[in-house]
Tab-separated table of C-alpha atoms and ligand atoms in Angstrom:
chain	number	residue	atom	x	y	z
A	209	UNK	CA	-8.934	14.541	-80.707
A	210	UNK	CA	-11.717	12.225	-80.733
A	211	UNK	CA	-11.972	8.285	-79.488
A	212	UNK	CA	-14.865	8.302	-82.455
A	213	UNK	CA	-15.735	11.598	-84.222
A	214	UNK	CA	-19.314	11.195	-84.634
A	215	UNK	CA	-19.871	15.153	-84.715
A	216	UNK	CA	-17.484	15.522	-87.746
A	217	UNK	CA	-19.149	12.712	-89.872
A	218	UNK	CA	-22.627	14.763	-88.616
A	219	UNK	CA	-20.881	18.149	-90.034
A	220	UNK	CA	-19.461	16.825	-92.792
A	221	UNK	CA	-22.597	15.830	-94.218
A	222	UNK	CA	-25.442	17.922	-91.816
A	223	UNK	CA	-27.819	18.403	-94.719
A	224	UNK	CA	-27.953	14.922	-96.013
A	225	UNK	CA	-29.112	13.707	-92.570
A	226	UNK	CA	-30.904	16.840	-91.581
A	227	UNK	CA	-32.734	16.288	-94.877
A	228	UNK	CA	-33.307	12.725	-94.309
A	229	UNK	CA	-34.623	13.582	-90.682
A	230	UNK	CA	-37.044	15.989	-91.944
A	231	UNK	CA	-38.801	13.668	-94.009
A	232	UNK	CA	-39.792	11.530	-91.131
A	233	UNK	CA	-40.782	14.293	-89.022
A	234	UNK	CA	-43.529	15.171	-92.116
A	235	UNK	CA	-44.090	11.630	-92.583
A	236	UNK	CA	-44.805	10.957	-89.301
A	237	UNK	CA	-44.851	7.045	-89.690
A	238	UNK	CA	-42.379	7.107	-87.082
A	239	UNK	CA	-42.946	3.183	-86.302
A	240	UNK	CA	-42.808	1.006	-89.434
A	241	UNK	CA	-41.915	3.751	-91.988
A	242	UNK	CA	-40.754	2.791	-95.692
A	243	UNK	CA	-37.358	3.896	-94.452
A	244	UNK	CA	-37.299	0.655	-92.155
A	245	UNK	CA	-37.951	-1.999	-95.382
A	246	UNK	CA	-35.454	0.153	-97.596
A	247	UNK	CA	-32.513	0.060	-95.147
A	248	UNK	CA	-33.617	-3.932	-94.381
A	249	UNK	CA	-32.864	-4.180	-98.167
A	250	UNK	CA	-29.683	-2.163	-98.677
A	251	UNK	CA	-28.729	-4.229	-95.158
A	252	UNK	CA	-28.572	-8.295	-96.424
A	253	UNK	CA	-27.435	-6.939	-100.065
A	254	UNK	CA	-24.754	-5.480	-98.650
A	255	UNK	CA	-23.780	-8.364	-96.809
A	256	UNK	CA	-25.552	-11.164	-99.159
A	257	UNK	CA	-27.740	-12.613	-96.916
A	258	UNK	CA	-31.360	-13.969	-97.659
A	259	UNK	CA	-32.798	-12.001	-94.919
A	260	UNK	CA	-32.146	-9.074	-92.746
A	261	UNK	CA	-34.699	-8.365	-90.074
A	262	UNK	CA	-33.906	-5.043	-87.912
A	263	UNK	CA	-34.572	-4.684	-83.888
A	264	UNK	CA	-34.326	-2.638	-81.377
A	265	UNK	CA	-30.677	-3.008	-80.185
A	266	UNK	CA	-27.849	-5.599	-80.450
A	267	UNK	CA	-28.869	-7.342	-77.498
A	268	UNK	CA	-32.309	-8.058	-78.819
A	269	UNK	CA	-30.607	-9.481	-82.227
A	270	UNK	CA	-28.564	-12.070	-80.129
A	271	UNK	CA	-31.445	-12.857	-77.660
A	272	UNK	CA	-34.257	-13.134	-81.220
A	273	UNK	CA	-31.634	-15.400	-82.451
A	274	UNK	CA	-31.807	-17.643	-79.257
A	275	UNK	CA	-35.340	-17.487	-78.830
A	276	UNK	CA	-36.044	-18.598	-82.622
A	277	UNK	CA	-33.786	-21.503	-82.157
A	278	UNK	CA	-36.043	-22.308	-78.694
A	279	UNK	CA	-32.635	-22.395	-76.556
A	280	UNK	CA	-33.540	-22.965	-72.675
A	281	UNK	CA	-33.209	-24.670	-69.546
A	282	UNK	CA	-30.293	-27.837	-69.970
A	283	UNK	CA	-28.673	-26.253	-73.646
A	284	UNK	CA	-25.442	-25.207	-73.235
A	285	UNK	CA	-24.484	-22.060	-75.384
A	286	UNK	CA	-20.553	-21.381	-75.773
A	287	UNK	CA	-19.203	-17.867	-75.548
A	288	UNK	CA	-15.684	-16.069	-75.543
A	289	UNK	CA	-14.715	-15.161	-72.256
A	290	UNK	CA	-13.223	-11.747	-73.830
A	291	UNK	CA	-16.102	-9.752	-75.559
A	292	UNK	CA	-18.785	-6.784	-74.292
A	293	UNK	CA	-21.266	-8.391	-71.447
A	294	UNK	CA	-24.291	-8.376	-74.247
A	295	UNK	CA	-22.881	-11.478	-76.056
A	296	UNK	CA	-23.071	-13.918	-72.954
A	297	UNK	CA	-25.811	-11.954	-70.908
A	298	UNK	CA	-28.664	-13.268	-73.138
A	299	UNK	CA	-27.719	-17.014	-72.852
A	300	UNK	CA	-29.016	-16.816	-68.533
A	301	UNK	CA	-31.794	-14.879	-69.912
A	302	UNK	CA	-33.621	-17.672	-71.900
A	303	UNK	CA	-32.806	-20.446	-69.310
A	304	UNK	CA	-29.583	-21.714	-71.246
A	305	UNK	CA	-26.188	-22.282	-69.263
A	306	UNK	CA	-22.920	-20.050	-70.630
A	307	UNK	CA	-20.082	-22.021	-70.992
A	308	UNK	CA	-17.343	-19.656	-71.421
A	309	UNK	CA	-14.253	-20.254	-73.783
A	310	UNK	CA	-10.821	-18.372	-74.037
A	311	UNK	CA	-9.947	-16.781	-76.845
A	312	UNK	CA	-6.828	-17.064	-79.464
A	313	UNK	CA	-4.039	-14.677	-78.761
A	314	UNK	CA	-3.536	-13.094	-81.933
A	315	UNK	CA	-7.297	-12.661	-83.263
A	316	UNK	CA	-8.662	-11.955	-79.567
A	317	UNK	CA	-11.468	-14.313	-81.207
A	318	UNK	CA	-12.868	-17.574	-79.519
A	319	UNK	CA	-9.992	-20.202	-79.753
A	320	UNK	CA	-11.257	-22.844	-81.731
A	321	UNK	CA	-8.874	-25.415	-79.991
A	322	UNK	CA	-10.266	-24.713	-76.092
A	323	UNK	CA	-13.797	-24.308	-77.813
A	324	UNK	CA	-13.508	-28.265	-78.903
A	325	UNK	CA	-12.223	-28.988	-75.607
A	326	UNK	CA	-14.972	-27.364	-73.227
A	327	UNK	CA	-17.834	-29.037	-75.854
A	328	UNK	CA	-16.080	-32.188	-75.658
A	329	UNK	CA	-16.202	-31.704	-71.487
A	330	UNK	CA	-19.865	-30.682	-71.518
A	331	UNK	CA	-20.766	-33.570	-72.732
A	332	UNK	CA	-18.644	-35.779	-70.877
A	333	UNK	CA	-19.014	-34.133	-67.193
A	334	UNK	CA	-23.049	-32.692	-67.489
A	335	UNK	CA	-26.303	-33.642	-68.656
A	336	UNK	CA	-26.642	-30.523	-70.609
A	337	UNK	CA	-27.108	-30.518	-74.887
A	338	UNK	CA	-24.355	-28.376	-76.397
A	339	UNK	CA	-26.867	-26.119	-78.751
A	340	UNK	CA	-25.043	-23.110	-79.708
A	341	UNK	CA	-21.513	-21.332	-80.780
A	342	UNK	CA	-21.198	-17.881	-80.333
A	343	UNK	CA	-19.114	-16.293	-82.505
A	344	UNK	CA	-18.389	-12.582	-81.912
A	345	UNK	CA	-16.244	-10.080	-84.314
A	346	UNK	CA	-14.239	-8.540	-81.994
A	347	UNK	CA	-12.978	-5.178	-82.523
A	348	UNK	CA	-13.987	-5.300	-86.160
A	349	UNK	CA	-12.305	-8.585	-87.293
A	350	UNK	CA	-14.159	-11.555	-88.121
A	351	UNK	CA	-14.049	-14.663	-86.130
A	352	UNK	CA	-12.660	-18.208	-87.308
A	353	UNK	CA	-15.597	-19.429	-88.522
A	354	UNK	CA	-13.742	-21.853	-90.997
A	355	UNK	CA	-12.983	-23.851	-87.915
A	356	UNK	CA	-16.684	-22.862	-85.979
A	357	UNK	CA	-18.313	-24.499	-89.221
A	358	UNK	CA	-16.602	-27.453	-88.820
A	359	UNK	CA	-17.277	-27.817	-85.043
A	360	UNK	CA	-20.700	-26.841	-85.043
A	361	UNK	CA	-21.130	-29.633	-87.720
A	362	UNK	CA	-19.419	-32.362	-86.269
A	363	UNK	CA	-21.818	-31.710	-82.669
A	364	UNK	CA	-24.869	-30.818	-84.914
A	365	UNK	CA	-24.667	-27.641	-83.530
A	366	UNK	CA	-26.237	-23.640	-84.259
A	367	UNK	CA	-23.540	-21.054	-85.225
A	368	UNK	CA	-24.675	-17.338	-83.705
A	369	UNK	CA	-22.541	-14.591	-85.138
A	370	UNK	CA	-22.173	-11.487	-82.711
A	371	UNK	CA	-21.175	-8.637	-85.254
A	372	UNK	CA	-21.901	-5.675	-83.455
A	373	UNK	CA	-18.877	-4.791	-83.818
A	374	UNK	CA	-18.018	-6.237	-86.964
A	375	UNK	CA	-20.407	-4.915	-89.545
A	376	UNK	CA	-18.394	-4.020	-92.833
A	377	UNK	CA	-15.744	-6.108	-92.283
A	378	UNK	CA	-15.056	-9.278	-94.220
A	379	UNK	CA	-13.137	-12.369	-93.935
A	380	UNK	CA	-11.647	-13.458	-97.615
A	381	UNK	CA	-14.758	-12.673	-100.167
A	382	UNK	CA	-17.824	-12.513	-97.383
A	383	UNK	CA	-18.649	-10.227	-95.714
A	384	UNK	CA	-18.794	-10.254	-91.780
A	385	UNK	CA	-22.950	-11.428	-90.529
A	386	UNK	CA	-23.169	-13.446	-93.421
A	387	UNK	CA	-21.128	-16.242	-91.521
A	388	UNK	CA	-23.529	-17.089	-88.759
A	389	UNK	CA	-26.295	-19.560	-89.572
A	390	UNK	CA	-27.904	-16.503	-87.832
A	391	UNK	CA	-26.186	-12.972	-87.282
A	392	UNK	CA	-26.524	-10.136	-85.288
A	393	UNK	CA	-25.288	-6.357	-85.474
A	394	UNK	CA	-26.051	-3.348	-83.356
A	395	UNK	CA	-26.198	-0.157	-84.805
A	396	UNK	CA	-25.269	1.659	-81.144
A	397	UNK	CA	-23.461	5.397	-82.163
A	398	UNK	CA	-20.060	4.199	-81.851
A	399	UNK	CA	-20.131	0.922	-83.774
A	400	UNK	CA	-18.851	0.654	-87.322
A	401	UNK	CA	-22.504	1.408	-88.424
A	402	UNK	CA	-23.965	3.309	-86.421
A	403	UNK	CA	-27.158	5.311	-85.936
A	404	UNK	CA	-28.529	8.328	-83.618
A	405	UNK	CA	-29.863	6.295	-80.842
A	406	UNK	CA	-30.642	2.329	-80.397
A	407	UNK	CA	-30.388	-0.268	-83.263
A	408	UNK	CA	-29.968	-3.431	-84.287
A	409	UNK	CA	-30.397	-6.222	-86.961
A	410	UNK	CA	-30.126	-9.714	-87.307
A	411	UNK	CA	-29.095	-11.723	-90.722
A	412	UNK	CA	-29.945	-15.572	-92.266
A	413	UNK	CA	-30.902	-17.129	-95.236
A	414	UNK	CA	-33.472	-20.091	-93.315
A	415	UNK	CA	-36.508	-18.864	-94.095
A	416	UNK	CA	-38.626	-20.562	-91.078
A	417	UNK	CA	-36.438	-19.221	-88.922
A	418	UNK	CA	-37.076	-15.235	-90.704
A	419	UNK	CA	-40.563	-15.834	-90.188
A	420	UNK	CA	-40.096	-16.935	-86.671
A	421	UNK	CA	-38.215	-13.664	-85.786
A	422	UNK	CA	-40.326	-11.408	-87.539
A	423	UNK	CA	-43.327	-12.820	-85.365
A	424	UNK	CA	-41.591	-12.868	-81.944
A	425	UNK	CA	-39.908	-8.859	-82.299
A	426	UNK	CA	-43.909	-8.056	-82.650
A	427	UNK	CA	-45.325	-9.341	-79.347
A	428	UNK	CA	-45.027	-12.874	-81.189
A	429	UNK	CA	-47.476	-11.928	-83.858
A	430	UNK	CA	-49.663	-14.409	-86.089
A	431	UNK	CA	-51.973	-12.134	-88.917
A	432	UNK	CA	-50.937	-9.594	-86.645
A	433	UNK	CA	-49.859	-8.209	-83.462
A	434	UNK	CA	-53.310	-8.117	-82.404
A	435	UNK	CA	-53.110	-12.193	-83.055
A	436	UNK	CA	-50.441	-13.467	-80.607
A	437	UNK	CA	-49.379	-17.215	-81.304
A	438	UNK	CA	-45.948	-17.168	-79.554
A	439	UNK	CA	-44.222	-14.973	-76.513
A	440	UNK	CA	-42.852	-12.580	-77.734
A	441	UNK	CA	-41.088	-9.154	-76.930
A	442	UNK	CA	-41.685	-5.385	-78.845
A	443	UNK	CA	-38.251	-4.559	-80.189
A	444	UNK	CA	-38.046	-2.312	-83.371
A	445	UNK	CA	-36.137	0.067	-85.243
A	446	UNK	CA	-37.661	3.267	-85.611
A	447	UNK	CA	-37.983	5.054	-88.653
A	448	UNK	CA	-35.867	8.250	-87.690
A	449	UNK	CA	-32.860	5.984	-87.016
A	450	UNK	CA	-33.760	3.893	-90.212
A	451	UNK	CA	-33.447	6.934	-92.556
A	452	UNK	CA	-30.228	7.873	-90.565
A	453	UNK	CA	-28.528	4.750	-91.141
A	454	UNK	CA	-29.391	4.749	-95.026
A	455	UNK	CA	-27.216	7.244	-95.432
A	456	UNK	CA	-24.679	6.333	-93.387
A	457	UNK	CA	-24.710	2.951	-95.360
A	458	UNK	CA	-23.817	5.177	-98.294
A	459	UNK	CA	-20.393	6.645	-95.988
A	460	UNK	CA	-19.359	3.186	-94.793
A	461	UNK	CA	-16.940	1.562	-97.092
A	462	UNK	CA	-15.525	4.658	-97.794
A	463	UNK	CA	-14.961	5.632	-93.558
A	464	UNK	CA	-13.247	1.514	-93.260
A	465	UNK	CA	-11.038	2.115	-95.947
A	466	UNK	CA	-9.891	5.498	-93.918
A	467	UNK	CA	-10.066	3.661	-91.157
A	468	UNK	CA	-7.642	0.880	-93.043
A	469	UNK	CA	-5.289	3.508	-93.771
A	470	UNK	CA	-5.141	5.083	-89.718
A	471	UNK	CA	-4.241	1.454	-89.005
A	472	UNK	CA	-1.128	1.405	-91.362
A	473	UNK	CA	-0.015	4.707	-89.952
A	474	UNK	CA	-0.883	3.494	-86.351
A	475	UNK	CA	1.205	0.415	-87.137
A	476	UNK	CA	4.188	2.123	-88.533
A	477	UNK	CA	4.392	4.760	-86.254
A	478	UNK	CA	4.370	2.172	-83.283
A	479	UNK	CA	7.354	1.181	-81.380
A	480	UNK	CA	8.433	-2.294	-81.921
A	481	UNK	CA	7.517	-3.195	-78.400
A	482	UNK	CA	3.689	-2.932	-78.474
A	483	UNK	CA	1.749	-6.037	-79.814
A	484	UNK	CA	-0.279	-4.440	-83.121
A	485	UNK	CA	-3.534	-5.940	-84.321
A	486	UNK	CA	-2.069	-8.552	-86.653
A	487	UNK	CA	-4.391	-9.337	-89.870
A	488	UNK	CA	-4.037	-11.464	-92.542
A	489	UNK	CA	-4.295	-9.578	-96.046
A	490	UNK	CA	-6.957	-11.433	-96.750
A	491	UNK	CA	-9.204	-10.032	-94.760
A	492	UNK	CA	-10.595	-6.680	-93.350
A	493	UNK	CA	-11.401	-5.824	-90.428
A	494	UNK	CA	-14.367	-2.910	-89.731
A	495	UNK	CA	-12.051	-1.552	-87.453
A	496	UNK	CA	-14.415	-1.025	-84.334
A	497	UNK	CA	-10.959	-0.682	-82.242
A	498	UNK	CA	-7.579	-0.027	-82.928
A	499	UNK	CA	-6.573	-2.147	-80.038
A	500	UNK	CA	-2.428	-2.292	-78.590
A	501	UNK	CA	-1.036	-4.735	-76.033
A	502	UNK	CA	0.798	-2.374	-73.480
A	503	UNK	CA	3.874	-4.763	-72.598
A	504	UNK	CA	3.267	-6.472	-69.066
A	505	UNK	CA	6.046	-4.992	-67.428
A	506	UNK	CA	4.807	-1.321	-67.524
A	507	UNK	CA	1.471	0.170	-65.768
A	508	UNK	CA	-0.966	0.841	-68.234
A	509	UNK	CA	-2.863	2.676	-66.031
A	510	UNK	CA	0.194	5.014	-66.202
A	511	UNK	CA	0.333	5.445	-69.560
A	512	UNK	CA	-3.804	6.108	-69.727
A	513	UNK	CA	-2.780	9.021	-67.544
A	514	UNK	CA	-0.315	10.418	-69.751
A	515	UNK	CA	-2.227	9.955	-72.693
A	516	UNK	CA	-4.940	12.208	-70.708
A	517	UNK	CA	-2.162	14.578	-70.098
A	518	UNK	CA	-2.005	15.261	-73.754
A	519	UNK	CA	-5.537	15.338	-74.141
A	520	UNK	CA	-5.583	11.858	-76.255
A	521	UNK	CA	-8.574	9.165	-75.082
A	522	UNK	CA	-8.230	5.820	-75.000
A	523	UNK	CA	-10.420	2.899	-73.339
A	524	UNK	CA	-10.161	0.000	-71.770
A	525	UNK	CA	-11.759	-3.332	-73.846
A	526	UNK	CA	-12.125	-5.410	-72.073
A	527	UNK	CA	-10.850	-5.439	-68.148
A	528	UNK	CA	-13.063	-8.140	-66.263
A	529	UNK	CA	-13.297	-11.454	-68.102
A	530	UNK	CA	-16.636	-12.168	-68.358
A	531	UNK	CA	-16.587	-15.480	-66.755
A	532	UNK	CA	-15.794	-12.564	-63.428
A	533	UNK	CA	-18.190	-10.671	-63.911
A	534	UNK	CA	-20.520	-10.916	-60.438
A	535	UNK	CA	-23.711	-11.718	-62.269
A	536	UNK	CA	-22.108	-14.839	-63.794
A	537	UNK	CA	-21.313	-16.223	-60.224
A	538	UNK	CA	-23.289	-19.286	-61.016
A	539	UNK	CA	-21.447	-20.157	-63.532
A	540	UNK	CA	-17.909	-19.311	-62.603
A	541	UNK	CA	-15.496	-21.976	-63.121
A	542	UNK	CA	-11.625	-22.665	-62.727
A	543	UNK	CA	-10.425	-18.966	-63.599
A	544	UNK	CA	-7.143	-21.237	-64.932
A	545	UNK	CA	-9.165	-22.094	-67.988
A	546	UNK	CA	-8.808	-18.689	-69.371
A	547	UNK	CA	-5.000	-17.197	-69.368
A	548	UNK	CA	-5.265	-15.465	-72.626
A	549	UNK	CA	-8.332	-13.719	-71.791
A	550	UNK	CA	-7.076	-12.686	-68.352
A	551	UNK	CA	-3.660	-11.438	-69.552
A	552	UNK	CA	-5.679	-9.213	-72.774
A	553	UNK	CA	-7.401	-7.683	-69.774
A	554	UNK	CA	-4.548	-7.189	-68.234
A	555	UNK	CA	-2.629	-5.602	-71.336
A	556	UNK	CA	-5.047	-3.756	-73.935
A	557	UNK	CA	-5.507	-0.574	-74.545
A	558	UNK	CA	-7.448	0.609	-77.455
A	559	UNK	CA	-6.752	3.672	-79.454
A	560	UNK	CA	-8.471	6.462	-80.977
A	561	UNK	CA	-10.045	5.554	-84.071
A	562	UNK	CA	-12.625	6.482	-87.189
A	563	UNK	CA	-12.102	7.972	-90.369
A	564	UNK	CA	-11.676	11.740	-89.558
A	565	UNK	CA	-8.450	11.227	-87.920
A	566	UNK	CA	-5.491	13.214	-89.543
A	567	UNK	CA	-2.051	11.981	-89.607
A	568	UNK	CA	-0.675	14.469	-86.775
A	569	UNK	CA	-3.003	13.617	-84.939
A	570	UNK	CA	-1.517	9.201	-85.124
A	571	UNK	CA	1.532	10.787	-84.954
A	572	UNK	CA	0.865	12.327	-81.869
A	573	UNK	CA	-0.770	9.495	-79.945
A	574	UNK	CA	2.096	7.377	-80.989
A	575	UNK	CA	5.276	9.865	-79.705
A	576	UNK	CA	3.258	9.835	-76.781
A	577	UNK	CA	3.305	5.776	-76.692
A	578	UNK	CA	6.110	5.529	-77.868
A	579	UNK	CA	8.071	7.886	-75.351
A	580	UNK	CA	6.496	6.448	-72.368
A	581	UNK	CA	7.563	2.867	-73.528
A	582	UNK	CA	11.359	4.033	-73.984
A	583	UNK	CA	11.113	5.786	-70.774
A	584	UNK	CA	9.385	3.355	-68.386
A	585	UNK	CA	12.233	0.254	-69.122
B	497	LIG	C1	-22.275	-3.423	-78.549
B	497	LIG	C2	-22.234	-4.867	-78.522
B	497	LIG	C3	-23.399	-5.641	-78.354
B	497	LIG	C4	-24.737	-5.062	-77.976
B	497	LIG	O1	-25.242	-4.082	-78.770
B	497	LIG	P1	-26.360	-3.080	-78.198
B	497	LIG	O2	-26.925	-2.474	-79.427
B	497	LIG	O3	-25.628	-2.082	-77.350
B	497	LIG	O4	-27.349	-3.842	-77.425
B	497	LIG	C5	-23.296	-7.010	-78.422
B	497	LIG	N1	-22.121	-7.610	-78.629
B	497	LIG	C6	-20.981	-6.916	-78.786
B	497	LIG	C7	-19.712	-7.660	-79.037
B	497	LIG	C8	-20.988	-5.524	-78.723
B	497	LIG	O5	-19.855	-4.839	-78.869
């Protein structure tokens, strides 16, 4: 069994990418290829956004997004505590200060409550501008950004969306990166979307803020990149992975839906005990991560081992908060601020999952579960 079966989905339709492949290889516009604008299109239709402009990785996306805003030194940029490093690492990098936020206990997602509360303490206790709300879809399912609208309007303040891991998804009718007044996805191998190597994208309908982007991911181009008006940085997607993730496009709703339908079993299969993802019907989530709560009480580290014993991966998101991590020493604050977060790293334990799963193969990880739970009261 597979965490995410990326060699079936390869087998199961070898020709169509092979194929696909091919024609860049004769091509040979392996930078800039018509493969790159095509996929840019079938990107922001898909998620019904004015533009989508594609980059070299996820990180990129999030620090494009920061740089086209001109975020630096004394703007404060809030983050969840509880996501991948990328989402917080590229606020230090342009000279802004992290403030990190705890997240909501049933969505994993920033907590809209604390988030009002640390804004409202920036701006009593420093001298710094709150800027920017970073948004991330963790695990697949969209954040609150019903409630992020509102706060980002009352402060005047930029909405990022991090949906690397939430491309496909959607909250009610829209679809996840169409929520940020700029998003961001990566198209790493084991996200949602993924391609054979290193990609990303970012998504907004501002038009200045487009052309801004498409400037600085070409060594801040004017006429062209031989005509530099800005700093930029050189971060593209290359052609091979373009034509890769065109068809994969065409596999995606169909691979969530499977995905969908692994979470039901997952969920029903489940003893009582563990803490399920819990979604409103509403909305979907792209299913990144099937992600459990392993009840305090027993070792998870334990039941990792068994689960090895049978041959079943699983993987640890996330187990440092990031607000721990040693490269955000200069920011650490009162670790009391974020009990949700540390108690998630504490507890979760996330689950094989992608659409090539069969049922015996739920089954199994779940009599596994499910046996070690009765056993270890
Ligand atoms: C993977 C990921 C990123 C970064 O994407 P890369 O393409 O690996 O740079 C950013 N944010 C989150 C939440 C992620 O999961």
């Amino acid at each position: 069994m597979e965490f995410r079966d990326l060699k079936v989905q390869y087998l199961n339709n070898k020709k169509t990418f092979d194929n696909s492949i091919e024609k860049v290889l004769l091509d040979t516009h392996f930078i800039g290829g018509e493969e790159v604008n095509i996929l840019e299109t079938k990107l922001k239709q898909y998620v019904g956004s004015k533009y989508c402009i594609t980059c070299g990785n996820g990180t990129d996306a999030l620090l494009l997004a920061l740089m086209a805003w001109n975020i630096g030194e004394g703007d404060a940029v809030f983050v969840p505590d509880f996501t991948f490093f990328s989402s917080a690492e590229v606020i230090p990098w342009v000279g802004a200060t992290p403030i990190f936020v705890d997240v909501d206990e049933t969505s994993y997602n920033i907590s809209v409550d604390r988030l009002e509360t640390e804004i409202s303490k920036v701006l009593r206790d420093t001298d710094l501008i709150p800027k920017v709300i970073i948004g991330v879809d963790l695990f697949g399912r969209g954040a609150d950004f019903k409630q992020i609208r509102r706060i980002a309007e009352k402060y005047k303040m930029f909405i990022l969306e991090d949906g690397a891991q939430g491309f496909g998804g959607s909250t009610g009718k829209q679809k996840n990166c169409s929520f940020g007044d700029i998003s961001t996805t990566s198209f790493f191998p084991a996200k949602p979307l993924g391609c054979y190597g290193d990609g990303g994208a970012l998504f907004t309908n501002n038009d200045e803020w487009a052309d801004k982007i498409y400037s600085l991911k070409v060594h801040g181009k004017g006429y062209d990149k031989y005509d530099n008006v800005r700093i930029g940085m050189n971060s593209r997607l290359d052609t091979i992975q373009a034509a890769v993730l065109i068809e994969k496009m065409n596999l995606l709703d169909n691979e969530i839906e499977k995905c969908e339908g692994n979470a039901k079993i997952y969920s029903e299969l489940l003893n009582g005990a563990i803490v399920r993802p819990q979604l409103s019907s509403e909305d979907r989530s792209a299913w990144a991560q099937y992600t459990i709560q392993v009840p305090v009480n027993k070792s998870r580290d334990k039941l990792i081992e068994l689960l090895k014993k049978n041959e079943i991966p699983s993987a640890v998101y996330y187990r440092k908060p990031i607000h721990k991590q040693k490269a955000m020493d200069k920011y650490y604050t009162n670790s009391q601020k974020y009990p949700v977060t540390e108690s998630l790293c504490q507890s979760c334990l996330s689950l094989p999952m992608h659409a090539y799963l069969g049922y015996s193969d739920i089954e199994n990880v779940c009599d596994t579960i499910n046996s070690f739970v009765a056993n270890a009261r």
